[in-house]
Amino acid sequence: MAAKLLQINFKFNVTGAEYKQMADQLAAPFAEVEGLRWKIWILNEAASEAGGIYLFEDEAALSSFLAGPLAAQVSSHPALSEMSAKPFDVIAGPTAAARGPV
C-alpha cells in the first residue's frame, strides 16, 4: 500500500510559548498513533498559525487517525480555529531523488 501524507493547518489564540507547551504535551500521544511513521510540527508564530505534516503507512491509517480521539481532541481545542486537514499522495520517485524522508 502507498504511504499517505497529511497536512494540517490551523490558527491559535495563545502565545507561541503556550502553543509550544501544548505541542510538547501532545508529542507522546502522537508518537503512539498506529500507522503514523512521523510527524513534523510546524509553526509560524508571527501569523499565529501552526500545524503538522504527517506521513502515514497507508490510507487506512490516515483515515483512522482523522476519525479517532486524538484528532477530535485537537480539532475541538478552544485555542485552535480555522483548521484544515488535507491528505495527499506521495510521488515516490522525485521525493526519493530530493532526499524526502519517505
mmCIF file of N, CA, C and O in Angstrom:
data_model
loop_
_atom_site.group_PDB
_atom_site.id
_atom_site.type_symbol
_atom_site.label_atom_id
_atom_site.label_comp_id
_atom_site.label_asym_id
_atom_site.label_seq_id
_atom_site.Cartn_x
_atom_site.Cartn_y
_atom_site.Cartn_z
ATOM 1 N N MET A 1 0.830 -1.183 0.000
ATOM 2 C CA MET A 1 0.000 0.000 0.000
ATOM 3 C C MET A 1 0.880 1.254 0.000
ATOM 4 O O MET A 1 1.963 1.251 0.551
ATOM 5 N N ALA A 2 0.353 2.314 -0.561
ATOM 6 C CA ALA A 2 1.106 3.557 -0.709
ATOM 7 C C ALA A 2 0.991 4.426 0.534
ATOM 8 O O ALA A 2 -0.081 4.564 1.121
ATOM 9 N N ALA A 3 2.109 5.030 0.893
ATOM 10 C CA ALA A 3 2.121 5.973 2.009
ATOM 11 C C ALA A 3 1.265 7.181 1.662
ATOM 12 O O ALA A 3 1.117 7.547 0.505
ATOM 13 N N LYS A 4 0.688 7.785 2.692
ATOM 14 C CA LYS A 4 -0.157 8.969 2.518
ATOM 15 C C LYS A 4 0.365 10.092 3.403
ATOM 16 O O LYS A 4 0.734 9.883 4.556
ATOM 17 N N LEU A 5 0.369 11.281 2.832
ATOM 18 C CA LEU A 5 0.797 12.475 3.546
ATOM 19 C C LEU A 5 -0.437 13.260 3.972
ATOM 20 O O LEU A 5 -1.423 13.310 3.234
ATOM 21 N N LEU A 6 -0.394 13.855 5.152
ATOM 22 C CA LEU A 6 -1.483 14.684 5.654
ATOM 23 C C LEU A 6 -0.898 16.018 6.085
ATOM 24 O O LEU A 6 0.107 16.063 6.803
ATOM 25 N N GLN A 7 -1.518 17.092 5.619
ATOM 26 C CA GLN A 7 -1.118 18.447 6.021
ATOM 27 C C GLN A 7 -2.267 19.039 6.830
ATOM 28 O O GLN A 7 -3.388 19.142 6.336
ATOM 29 N N ILE A 8 -1.983 19.420 8.062
ATOM 30 C CA ILE A 8 -2.979 20.066 8.923
ATOM 31 C C ILE A 8 -2.464 21.457 9.278
ATOM 32 O O ILE A 8 -1.305 21.619 9.673
ATOM 33 N N ASN A 9 -3.319 22.449 9.103
ATOM 34 C CA ASN A 9 -3.001 23.833 9.464
ATOM 35 C C ASN A 9 -4.138 24.397 10.299
ATOM 36 O O ASN A 9 -5.297 24.019 10.107
ATOM 37 N N PHE A 10 -3.811 25.305 11.193
ATOM 38 C CA PHE A 10 -4.824 25.985 11.994
ATOM 39 C C PHE A 10 -4.245 27.265 12.562
ATOM 40 O O PHE A 10 -3.038 27.460 12.596
ATOM 41 N N LYS A 11 -5.126 28.125 13.028
ATOM 42 C CA LYS A 11 -4.753 29.335 13.762
ATOM 43 C C LYS A 11 -4.786 28.998 15.255
ATOM 44 O O LYS A 11 -5.545 28.130 15.694
ATOM 45 N N PHE A 12 -3.979 29.712 16.044
ATOM 46 C CA PHE A 12 -4.038 29.549 17.500
ATOM 47 C C PHE A 12 -4.169 30.916 18.155
ATOM 48 O O PHE A 12 -3.722 31.921 17.618
ATOM 49 N N ASN A 13 -4.843 30.937 19.326
ATOM 50 C CA ASN A 13 -5.106 32.207 20.002
ATOM 51 C C ASN A 13 -4.432 32.285 21.370
ATOM 52 O O ASN A 13 -4.945 32.916 22.283
ATOM 53 N N VAL A 14 -3.279 31.629 21.494
ATOM 54 C CA VAL A 14 -2.467 31.690 22.704
ATOM 55 C C VAL A 14 -1.084 32.200 22.289
ATOM 56 O O VAL A 14 -0.824 32.387 21.103
ATOM 57 N N THR A 15 -0.207 32.418 23.243
ATOM 58 C CA THR A 15 1.145 32.847 22.881
ATOM 59 C C THR A 15 1.891 31.694 22.210
ATOM 60 O O THR A 15 1.516 30.524 22.355
ATOM 61 N N GLY A 16 2.952 32.024 21.510
ATOM 62 C CA GLY A 16 3.779 30.992 20.902
ATOM 63 C C GLY A 16 4.333 30.031 21.938
ATOM 64 O O GLY A 16 4.376 28.822 21.709
ATOM 65 N N ALA A 17 4.739 30.555 23.077
ATOM 66 C CA ALA A 17 5.271 29.708 24.151
ATOM 67 C C ALA A 17 4.204 28.748 24.672
ATOM 68 O O ALA A 17 4.484 27.568 24.927
ATOM 69 N N GLU A 18 2.974 29.242 24.823
ATOM 70 C CA GLU A 18 1.884 28.371 25.278
ATOM 71 C C GLU A 18 1.577 27.296 24.240
ATOM 72 O O GLU A 18 1.343 26.136 24.591
ATOM 73 N N TYR A 19 1.608 27.676 22.963
ATOM 74 C CA TYR A 19 1.363 26.680 21.921
ATOM 75 C C TYR A 19 2.456 25.599 21.938
ATOM 76 O O TYR A 19 2.168 24.408 21.860
ATOM 77 N N LYS A 20 3.709 26.015 22.075
ATOM 78 C CA LYS A 20 4.804 25.048 22.113
ATOM 79 C C LYS A 20 4.665 24.106 23.309
ATOM 80 O O LYS A 20 4.959 22.913 23.201
ATOM 81 N N GLN A 21 4.193 24.620 24.434
ATOM 82 C CA GLN A 21 3.976 23.778 25.604
ATOM 83 C C GLN A 21 2.867 22.756 25.324
ATOM 84 O O GLN A 21 2.990 21.591 25.688
ATOM 85 N N MET A 22 1.799 23.187 24.650
ATOM 86 C CA MET A 22 0.728 22.252 24.265
ATOM 87 C C MET A 22 1.289 21.169 23.347
ATOM 88 O O MET A 22 0.972 19.980 23.510
ATOM 89 N N ALA A 23 2.119 21.567 22.388
ATOM 90 C CA ALA A 23 2.710 20.609 21.452
ATOM 91 C C ALA A 23 3.590 19.607 22.197
ATOM 92 O O ALA A 23 3.538 18.398 21.917
ATOM 93 N N ASP A 24 4.377 20.085 23.146
ATOM 94 C CA ASP A 24 5.228 19.188 23.932
ATOM 95 C C ASP A 24 4.390 18.123 24.637
ATOM 96 O O ASP A 24 4.780 16.958 24.702
ATOM 97 N N GLN A 25 3.230 18.526 25.168
ATOM 98 C CA GLN A 25 2.367 17.590 25.885
ATOM 99 C C GLN A 25 1.718 16.573 24.952
ATOM 100 O O GLN A 25 1.385 15.472 25.375
ATOM 101 N N LEU A 26 1.532 16.937 23.692
ATOM 102 C CA LEU A 26 0.874 16.034 22.743
ATOM 103 C C LEU A 26 1.851 15.171 21.949
ATOM 104 O O LEU A 26 1.419 14.250 21.240
ATOM 105 N N ALA A 27 3.134 15.433 22.053
ATOM 106 C CA ALA A 27 4.105 14.681 21.250
ATOM 107 C C ALA A 27 4.046 13.179 21.541
ATOM 108 O O ALA A 27 4.044 12.368 20.603
ATOM 109 N N ALA A 28 4.001 12.798 22.798
ATOM 110 C CA ALA A 28 3.970 11.369 23.135
ATOM 111 C C ALA A 28 2.706 10.679 22.613
ATOM 112 O O ALA A 28 2.800 9.603 22.017
ATOM 113 N N PRO A 29 1.508 11.263 22.795
ATOM 114 C CA PRO A 29 0.326 10.617 22.215
ATOM 115 C C PRO A 29 0.399 10.483 20.689
ATOM 116 O O PRO A 29 -0.029 9.469 20.128
ATOM 117 N N PHE A 30 0.968 11.471 20.015
ATOM 118 C CA PHE A 30 1.116 11.359 18.564
ATOM 119 C C PHE A 30 2.096 10.245 18.204
ATOM 120 O O PHE A 30 1.906 9.544 17.211
ATOM 121 N N ALA A 31 3.134 10.071 18.994
ATOM 122 C CA ALA A 31 4.108 9.010 18.733
ATOM 123 C C ALA A 31 3.478 7.625 18.823
ATOM 124 O O ALA A 31 4.000 6.671 18.256
ATOM 125 N N GLU A 32 2.355 7.513 19.501
ATOM 126 C CA GLU A 32 1.673 6.229 19.676
ATOM 127 C C GLU A 32 0.614 5.955 18.607
ATOM 128 O O GLU A 32 0.014 4.888 18.594
ATOM 129 N N VAL A 33 0.366 6.889 17.701
ATOM 130 C CA VAL A 33 -0.672 6.705 16.685
ATOM 131 C C VAL A 33 -0.269 5.557 15.751
ATOM 132 O O VAL A 33 0.807 5.593 15.144
ATOM 133 N N GLU A 34 -1.129 4.580 15.654
ATOM 134 C CA GLU A 34 -0.861 3.422 14.807
ATOM 135 C C GLU A 34 -0.803 3.831 13.337
ATOM 136 O O GLU A 34 -1.664 4.563 12.852
ATOM 137 N N GLY A 35 0.243 3.389 12.667
ATOM 138 C CA GLY A 35 0.395 3.673 11.249
ATOM 139 C C GLY A 35 1.020 5.015 10.926
ATOM 140 O O GLY A 35 1.224 5.335 9.758
ATOM 141 N N LEU A 36 1.340 5.819 11.944
ATOM 142 C CA LEU A 36 1.997 7.108 11.721
ATOM 143 C C LEU A 36 3.501 6.882 11.725
ATOM 144 O O LEU A 36 4.074 6.473 12.731
ATOM 145 N N ARG A 37 4.153 7.119 10.590
ATOM 146 C CA ARG A 37 5.612 6.961 10.503
ATOM 147 C C ARG A 37 6.319 8.125 11.178
ATOM 148 O O ARG A 37 7.302 7.934 11.883
ATOM 149 N N TRP A 38 5.846 9.348 10.895
ATOM 150 C CA TRP A 38 6.436 10.531 11.513
ATOM 151 C C TRP A 38 5.495 11.721 11.388
ATOM 152 O O TRP A 38 4.589 11.717 10.580
ATOM 153 N N LYS A 39 5.767 12.708 12.217
ATOM 154 C CA LYS A 39 5.049 13.982 12.163
ATOM 155 C C LYS A 39 6.078 15.089 12.325
ATOM 156 O O LYS A 39 6.955 15.020 13.193
ATOM 157 N N ILE A 40 5.962 16.105 11.497
ATOM 158 C CA ILE A 40 6.771 17.320 11.637
ATOM 159 C C ILE A 40 5.834 18.418 12.123
ATOM 160 O O ILE A 40 4.815 18.692 11.488
ATOM 161 N N TRP A 41 6.151 19.000 13.254
ATOM 162 C CA TRP A 41 5.353 20.082 13.837
ATOM 163 C C TRP A 41 5.790 21.384 13.179
ATOM 164 O O TRP A 41 6.992 21.672 13.112
ATOM 165 N N ILE A 42 4.834 22.180 12.709
ATOM 166 C CA ILE A 42 5.171 23.429 12.029
ATOM 167 C C ILE A 42 4.553 24.618 12.771
ATOM 168 O O ILE A 42 3.501 24.493 13.400
ATOM 169 N N LEU A 43 5.232 25.760 12.694
ATOM 170 C CA LEU A 43 4.795 26.943 13.437
ATOM 171 C C LEU A 43 5.215 28.203 12.687
ATOM 172 O O LEU A 43 6.359 28.336 12.263
ATOM 173 N N ASN A 44 4.250 29.106 12.529
ATOM 174 C CA ASN A 44 4.520 30.459 12.053
ATOM 175 C C ASN A 44 3.989 31.373 13.156
ATOM 176 O O ASN A 44 2.821 31.775 13.129
ATOM 177 N N GLU A 45 4.837 31.639 14.125
ATOM 178 C CA GLU A 45 4.404 32.369 15.316
ATOM 179 C C GLU A 45 3.887 33.761 14.972
ATOM 180 O O GLU A 45 2.898 34.227 15.558
ATOM 181 N N ALA A 46 4.510 34.439 14.019
ATOM 182 C CA ALA A 46 4.103 35.795 13.648
ATOM 183 C C ALA A 46 2.676 35.825 13.103
ATOM 184 O O ALA A 46 1.961 36.809 13.292
ATOM 185 N N ALA A 47 2.257 34.760 12.449
ATOM 186 C CA ALA A 47 0.908 34.687 11.875
ATOM 187 C C ALA A 47 -0.060 33.924 12.776
ATOM 188 O O ALA A 47 -1.213 33.707 12.399
ATOM 189 N N SER A 48 0.389 33.504 13.952
ATOM 190 C CA SER A 48 -0.417 32.683 14.870
ATOM 191 C C SER A 48 -0.989 31.469 14.145
ATOM 192 O O SER A 48 -2.157 31.127 14.284
ATOM 193 N N GLU A 49 -0.140 30.823 13.368
ATOM 194 C CA GLU A 49 -0.555 29.650 12.597
ATOM 195 C C GLU A 49 0.411 28.502 12.876
ATOM 196 O O GLU A 49 1.615 28.702 13.021
ATOM 197 N N ALA A 50 -0.148 27.306 12.963
ATOM 198 C CA ALA A 50 0.665 26.122 13.228
ATOM 199 C C ALA A 50 0.007 24.924 12.559
ATOM 200 O O ALA A 50 -1.020 25.048 11.891
ATOM 201 N N GLY A 51 0.582 23.780 12.786
ATOM 202 C CA GLY A 51 0.015 22.557 12.227
ATOM 203 C C GLY A 51 1.050 21.463 12.195
ATOM 204 O O GLY A 51 1.972 21.425 13.006
ATOM 205 N N GLY A 52 0.886 20.583 11.213
ATOM 206 C CA GLY A 52 1.811 19.470 11.107
ATOM 207 C C GLY A 52 1.769 18.838 9.732
ATOM 208 O O GLY A 52 0.788 18.965 8.993
ATOM 209 N N ILE A 53 2.860 18.179 9.405
ATOM 210 C CA ILE A 53 2.969 17.362 8.206
ATOM 211 C C ILE A 53 3.179 15.939 8.715
ATOM 212 O O ILE A 53 4.112 15.687 9.487
ATOM 213 N N TYR A 54 2.317 15.028 8.298
ATOM 214 C CA TYR A 54 2.307 13.663 8.796
ATOM 215 C C TYR A 54 2.535 12.698 7.645
ATOM 216 O O TYR A 54 2.008 12.900 6.555
ATOM 217 N N LEU A 55 3.257 11.623 7.902
ATOM 218 C CA LEU A 55 3.356 10.542 6.931
ATOM 219 C C LEU A 55 2.771 9.284 7.558
ATOM 220 O O LEU A 55 3.251 8.815 8.595
ATOM 221 N N PHE A 56 1.724 8.769 6.921
ATOM 222 C CA PHE A 56 1.053 7.551 7.376
ATOM 223 C C PHE A 56 1.429 6.382 6.476
ATOM 224 O O PHE A 56 1.723 6.559 5.292
ATOM 225 N N GLU A 57 1.370 5.193 7.027
ATOM 226 C CA GLU A 57 1.669 3.969 6.278
ATOM 227 C C GLU A 57 0.771 3.835 5.051
ATOM 228 O O GLU A 57 1.225 3.402 4.005
ATOM 229 N N ASP A 58 -0.514 4.187 5.212
ATOM 230 C CA ASP A 58 -1.474 3.989 4.127
ATOM 231 C C ASP A 58 -2.743 4.800 4.401
ATOM 232 O O ASP A 58 -2.863 5.460 5.434
ATOM 233 N N GLU A 59 -3.665 4.726 3.465
ATOM 234 C CA GLU A 59 -4.939 5.458 3.565
ATOM 235 C C GLU A 59 -5.729 5.044 4.800
ATOM 236 O O GLU A 59 -6.338 5.880 5.467
ATOM 237 N N ALA A 60 -5.708 3.753 5.125
ATOM 238 C CA ALA A 60 -6.467 3.264 6.285
ATOM 239 C C ALA A 60 -5.954 3.895 7.582
ATOM 240 O O ALA A 60 -6.747 4.297 8.441
ATOM 241 N N ALA A 61 -4.638 3.998 7.733
ATOM 242 C CA ALA A 61 -4.066 4.602 8.945
ATOM 243 C C ALA A 61 -4.415 6.082 9.028
ATOM 244 O O ALA A 61 -4.762 6.587 10.104
ATOM 245 N N LEU A 62 -4.343 6.783 7.899
ATOM 246 C CA LEU A 62 -4.686 8.205 7.868
ATOM 247 C C LEU A 62 -6.159 8.396 8.241
ATOM 248 O O LEU A 62 -6.495 9.227 9.088
ATOM 249 N N SER A 63 -7.030 7.621 7.631
ATOM 250 C CA SER A 63 -8.468 7.734 7.910
ATOM 251 C C SER A 63 -8.783 7.406 9.362
ATOM 252 O O SER A 63 -9.615 8.074 9.988
ATOM 253 N N SER A 64 -8.118 6.386 9.891
ATOM 254 C CA SER A 64 -8.334 6.006 11.290
ATOM 255 C C SER A 64 -7.917 7.134 12.224
ATOM 256 O O SER A 64 -8.609 7.445 13.198
ATOM 257 N N PHE A 65 -6.792 7.780 11.932
ATOM 258 C CA PHE A 65 -6.352 8.908 12.748
ATOM 259 C C PHE A 65 -7.379 10.037 12.716
ATOM 260 O O PHE A 65 -7.765 10.576 13.761
ATOM 261 N N LEU A 66 -7.816 10.414 11.512
ATOM 262 C CA LEU A 66 -8.769 11.529 11.392
ATOM 263 C C LEU A 66 -10.091 11.248 12.092
ATOM 264 O O LEU A 66 -10.747 12.170 12.570
ATOM 265 N N ALA A 67 -10.485 9.983 12.163
ATOM 266 C CA ALA A 67 -11.737 9.607 12.824
ATOM 267 C C ALA A 67 -11.549 9.319 14.310
ATOM 268 O O ALA A 67 -12.524 9.070 15.016
ATOM 269 N N GLY A 68 -10.323 9.373 14.789
ATOM 270 C CA GLY A 68 -10.029 8.956 16.157
ATOM 271 C C GLY A 68 -10.065 10.060 17.191
ATOM 272 O O GLY A 68 -10.253 11.248 16.882
ATOM 273 N N PRO A 69 -9.820 9.676 18.447
ATOM 274 C CA PRO A 69 -9.942 10.614 19.567
ATOM 275 C C PRO A 69 -8.875 11.703 19.603
ATOM 276 O O PRO A 69 -9.157 12.816 20.038
ATOM 277 N N LEU A 70 -7.660 11.412 19.150
ATOM 278 C CA LEU A 70 -6.614 12.439 19.198
ATOM 279 C C LEU A 70 -6.915 13.571 18.220
ATOM 280 O O LEU A 70 -6.804 14.750 18.572
ATOM 281 N N ALA A 71 -7.338 13.238 17.016
ATOM 282 C CA ALA A 71 -7.708 14.278 16.051
ATOM 283 C C ALA A 71 -8.913 15.071 16.562
ATOM 284 O O ALA A 71 -8.964 16.291 16.403
ATOM 285 N N ALA A 72 -9.861 14.393 17.185
ATOM 286 C CA ALA A 72 -11.028 15.079 17.742
ATOM 287 C C ALA A 72 -10.614 16.032 18.861
ATOM 288 O O ALA A 72 -11.124 17.155 18.950
ATOM 289 N N GLN A 73 -9.683 15.602 19.698
ATOM 290 C CA GLN A 73 -9.193 16.452 20.795
ATOM 291 C C GLN A 73 -8.549 17.714 20.247
ATOM 292 O O GLN A 73 -8.811 18.818 20.731
ATOM 293 N N VAL A 74 -7.723 17.563 19.229
ATOM 294 C CA VAL A 74 -7.042 18.714 18.653
ATOM 295 C C VAL A 74 -8.037 19.635 17.948
ATOM 296 O O VAL A 74 -8.028 20.850 18.147
ATOM 297 N N SER A 75 -8.918 19.065 17.130
ATOM 298 C CA SER A 75 -9.836 19.903 16.353
ATOM 299 C C SER A 75 -10.860 20.636 17.214
ATOM 300 O O SER A 75 -11.392 21.664 16.795
ATOM 301 N N SER A 76 -11.115 20.137 18.417
ATOM 302 C CA SER A 76 -12.090 20.797 19.288
ATOM 303 C C SER A 76 -11.435 21.667 20.367
ATOM 304 O O SER A 76 -12.129 22.246 21.201
ATOM 305 N N HIS A 77 -10.122 21.797 20.334
ATOM 306 C CA HIS A 77 -9.429 22.575 21.362
ATOM 307 C C HIS A 77 -9.814 24.051 21.236
ATOM 308 O O HIS A 77 -9.780 24.625 20.147
ATOM 309 N N PRO A 78 -10.175 24.697 22.345
ATOM 310 C CA PRO A 78 -10.632 26.090 22.281
ATOM 311 C C PRO A 78 -9.556 27.096 21.845
ATOM 312 O O PRO A 78 -9.902 28.196 21.414
ATOM 313 N N ALA A 79 -8.284 26.736 21.914
ATOM 314 C CA ALA A 79 -7.227 27.662 21.497
ATOM 315 C C ALA A 79 -6.946 27.573 19.997
ATOM 316 O O ALA A 79 -6.150 28.347 19.478
ATOM 317 N N LEU A 80 -7.615 26.654 19.294
ATOM 318 C CA LEU A 80 -7.343 26.437 17.877
ATOM 319 C C LEU A 80 -8.585 26.728 17.049
ATOM 320 O O LEU A 80 -9.700 26.461 17.476
ATOM 321 N N SER A 81 -8.379 27.270 15.835
ATOM 322 C CA SER A 81 -9.503 27.567 14.941
ATOM 323 C C SER A 81 -9.040 27.486 13.490
ATOM 324 O O SER A 81 -7.844 27.354 13.217
ATOM 325 N N GLU A 82 -9.983 27.598 12.587
ATOM 326 C CA GLU A 82 -9.719 27.605 11.143
ATOM 327 C C GLU A 82 -8.856 26.411 10.720
ATOM 328 O O GLU A 82 -7.921 26.542 9.930
ATOM 329 N N MET A 83 -9.198 25.233 11.229
ATOM 330 C CA MET A 83 -8.411 24.043 10.950
ATOM 331 C C MET A 83 -8.727 23.485 9.570
ATOM 332 O O MET A 83 -9.879 23.445 9.156
ATOM 333 N N SER A 84 -7.687 23.066 8.873
ATOM 334 C CA SER A 84 -7.854 22.354 7.612
ATOM 335 C C SER A 84 -6.995 21.102 7.652
ATOM 336 O O SER A 84 -5.895 21.117 8.211
ATOM 337 N N ALA A 85 -7.511 20.020 7.092
ATOM 338 C CA ALA A 85 -6.786 18.748 7.003
ATOM 339 C C ALA A 85 -6.841 18.301 5.554
ATOM 340 O O ALA A 85 -7.924 18.063 5.015
ATOM 341 N N LYS A 86 -5.669 18.205 4.921
ATOM 342 C CA LYS A 86 -5.593 17.878 3.502
ATOM 343 C C LYS A 86 -4.720 16.650 3.297
ATOM 344 O O LYS A 86 -3.516 16.694 3.558
ATOM 345 N N PRO A 87 -5.298 15.545 2.816
ATOM 346 C CA PRO A 87 -4.491 14.361 2.512
ATOM 347 C C PRO A 87 -3.891 14.458 1.103
ATOM 348 O O PRO A 87 -4.481 15.065 0.197
ATOM 349 N N PHE A 88 -2.711 13.872 0.940
ATOM 350 C CA PHE A 88 -2.007 13.871 -0.335
ATOM 351 C C PHE A 88 -1.376 12.504 -0.575
ATOM 352 O O PHE A 88 -0.978 11.820 0.372
ATOM 353 N N ASP A 89 -1.235 12.151 -1.855
ATOM 354 C CA ASP A 89 -0.418 11.004 -2.234
ATOM 355 C C ASP A 89 1.031 11.468 -2.275
ATOM 356 O O ASP A 89 1.314 12.647 -2.500
ATOM 357 N N VAL A 90 1.952 10.533 -2.073
ATOM 358 C CA VAL A 90 3.378 10.817 -2.171
ATOM 359 C C VAL A 90 3.850 10.376 -3.553
ATOM 360 O O VAL A 90 3.563 9.268 -3.987
ATOM 361 N N ILE A 91 4.554 11.240 -4.246
ATOM 362 C CA ILE A 91 5.149 10.887 -5.536
ATOM 363 C C ILE A 91 6.557 10.376 -5.216
ATOM 364 O O ILE A 91 7.476 11.160 -4.940
ATOM 365 N N ALA A 92 6.715 9.065 -5.217
ATOM 366 C CA ALA A 92 7.906 8.408 -4.675
ATOM 367 C C ALA A 92 9.206 8.769 -5.392
ATOM 368 O O ALA A 92 10.209 9.070 -4.736
ATOM 369 N N GLY A 93 9.231 8.722 -6.718
ATOM 370 C CA GLY A 93 10.479 8.913 -7.457
ATOM 371 C C GLY A 93 11.170 10.230 -7.180
ATOM 372 O O GLY A 93 12.312 10.252 -6.687
ATOM 373 N N PRO A 94 10.522 11.358 -7.480
ATOM 374 C CA PRO A 94 11.191 12.632 -7.238
ATOM 375 C C PRO A 94 11.398 12.921 -5.747
ATOM 376 O O PRO A 94 12.341 13.625 -5.382
ATOM 377 N N THR A 95 10.523 12.383 -4.887
ATOM 378 C CA THR A 95 10.715 12.573 -3.458
ATOM 379 C C THR A 95 12.007 11.904 -3.006
ATOM 380 O O THR A 95 12.804 12.499 -2.273
ATOM 381 N N ALA A 96 12.239 10.675 -3.449
ATOM 382 C CA ALA A 96 13.474 9.978 -3.112
ATOM 383 C C ALA A 96 14.695 10.704 -3.686
ATOM 384 O O ALA A 96 15.727 10.826 -3.011
ATOM 385 N N ALA A 97 14.586 11.206 -4.913
ATOM 386 C CA ALA A 97 15.690 11.918 -5.547
ATOM 387 C C ALA A 97 16.058 13.190 -4.780
ATOM 388 O O ALA A 97 17.219 13.594 -4.749
ATOM 389 N N ALA A 98 15.061 13.809 -4.157
ATOM 390 C CA ALA A 98 15.288 15.031 -3.388
ATOM 391 C C ALA A 98 15.520 14.734 -1.895
ATOM 392 O O ALA A 98 15.432 15.624 -1.062
ATOM 393 N N ARG A 99 15.778 13.484 -1.562
ATOM 394 C CA ARG A 99 16.075 13.016 -0.198
ATOM 395 C C ARG A 99 14.899 13.161 0.762
ATOM 396 O O ARG A 99 15.087 13.348 1.959
ATOM 397 N N GLY A 100 13.676 13.094 0.248
ATOM 398 C CA GLY A 100 12.495 13.144 1.100
ATOM 399 C C GLY A 100 12.467 11.931 2.027
ATOM 400 O O GLY A 100 12.783 10.821 1.593
ATOM 401 N N PRO A 101 12.107 12.112 3.286
ATOM 402 C CA PRO A 101 12.166 11.016 4.266
ATOM 403 C C PRO A 101 10.987 10.051 4.184
ATOM 404 O O PRO A 101 10.298 9.797 5.150
ATOM 405 N N VAL A 102 10.732 9.548 2.978
ATOM 406 C CA VAL A 102 9.628 8.594 2.825
ATOM 407 C C VAL A 102 10.167 7.260 2.350
ATOM 408 O O VAL A 102 9.526 6.322 2.163
#
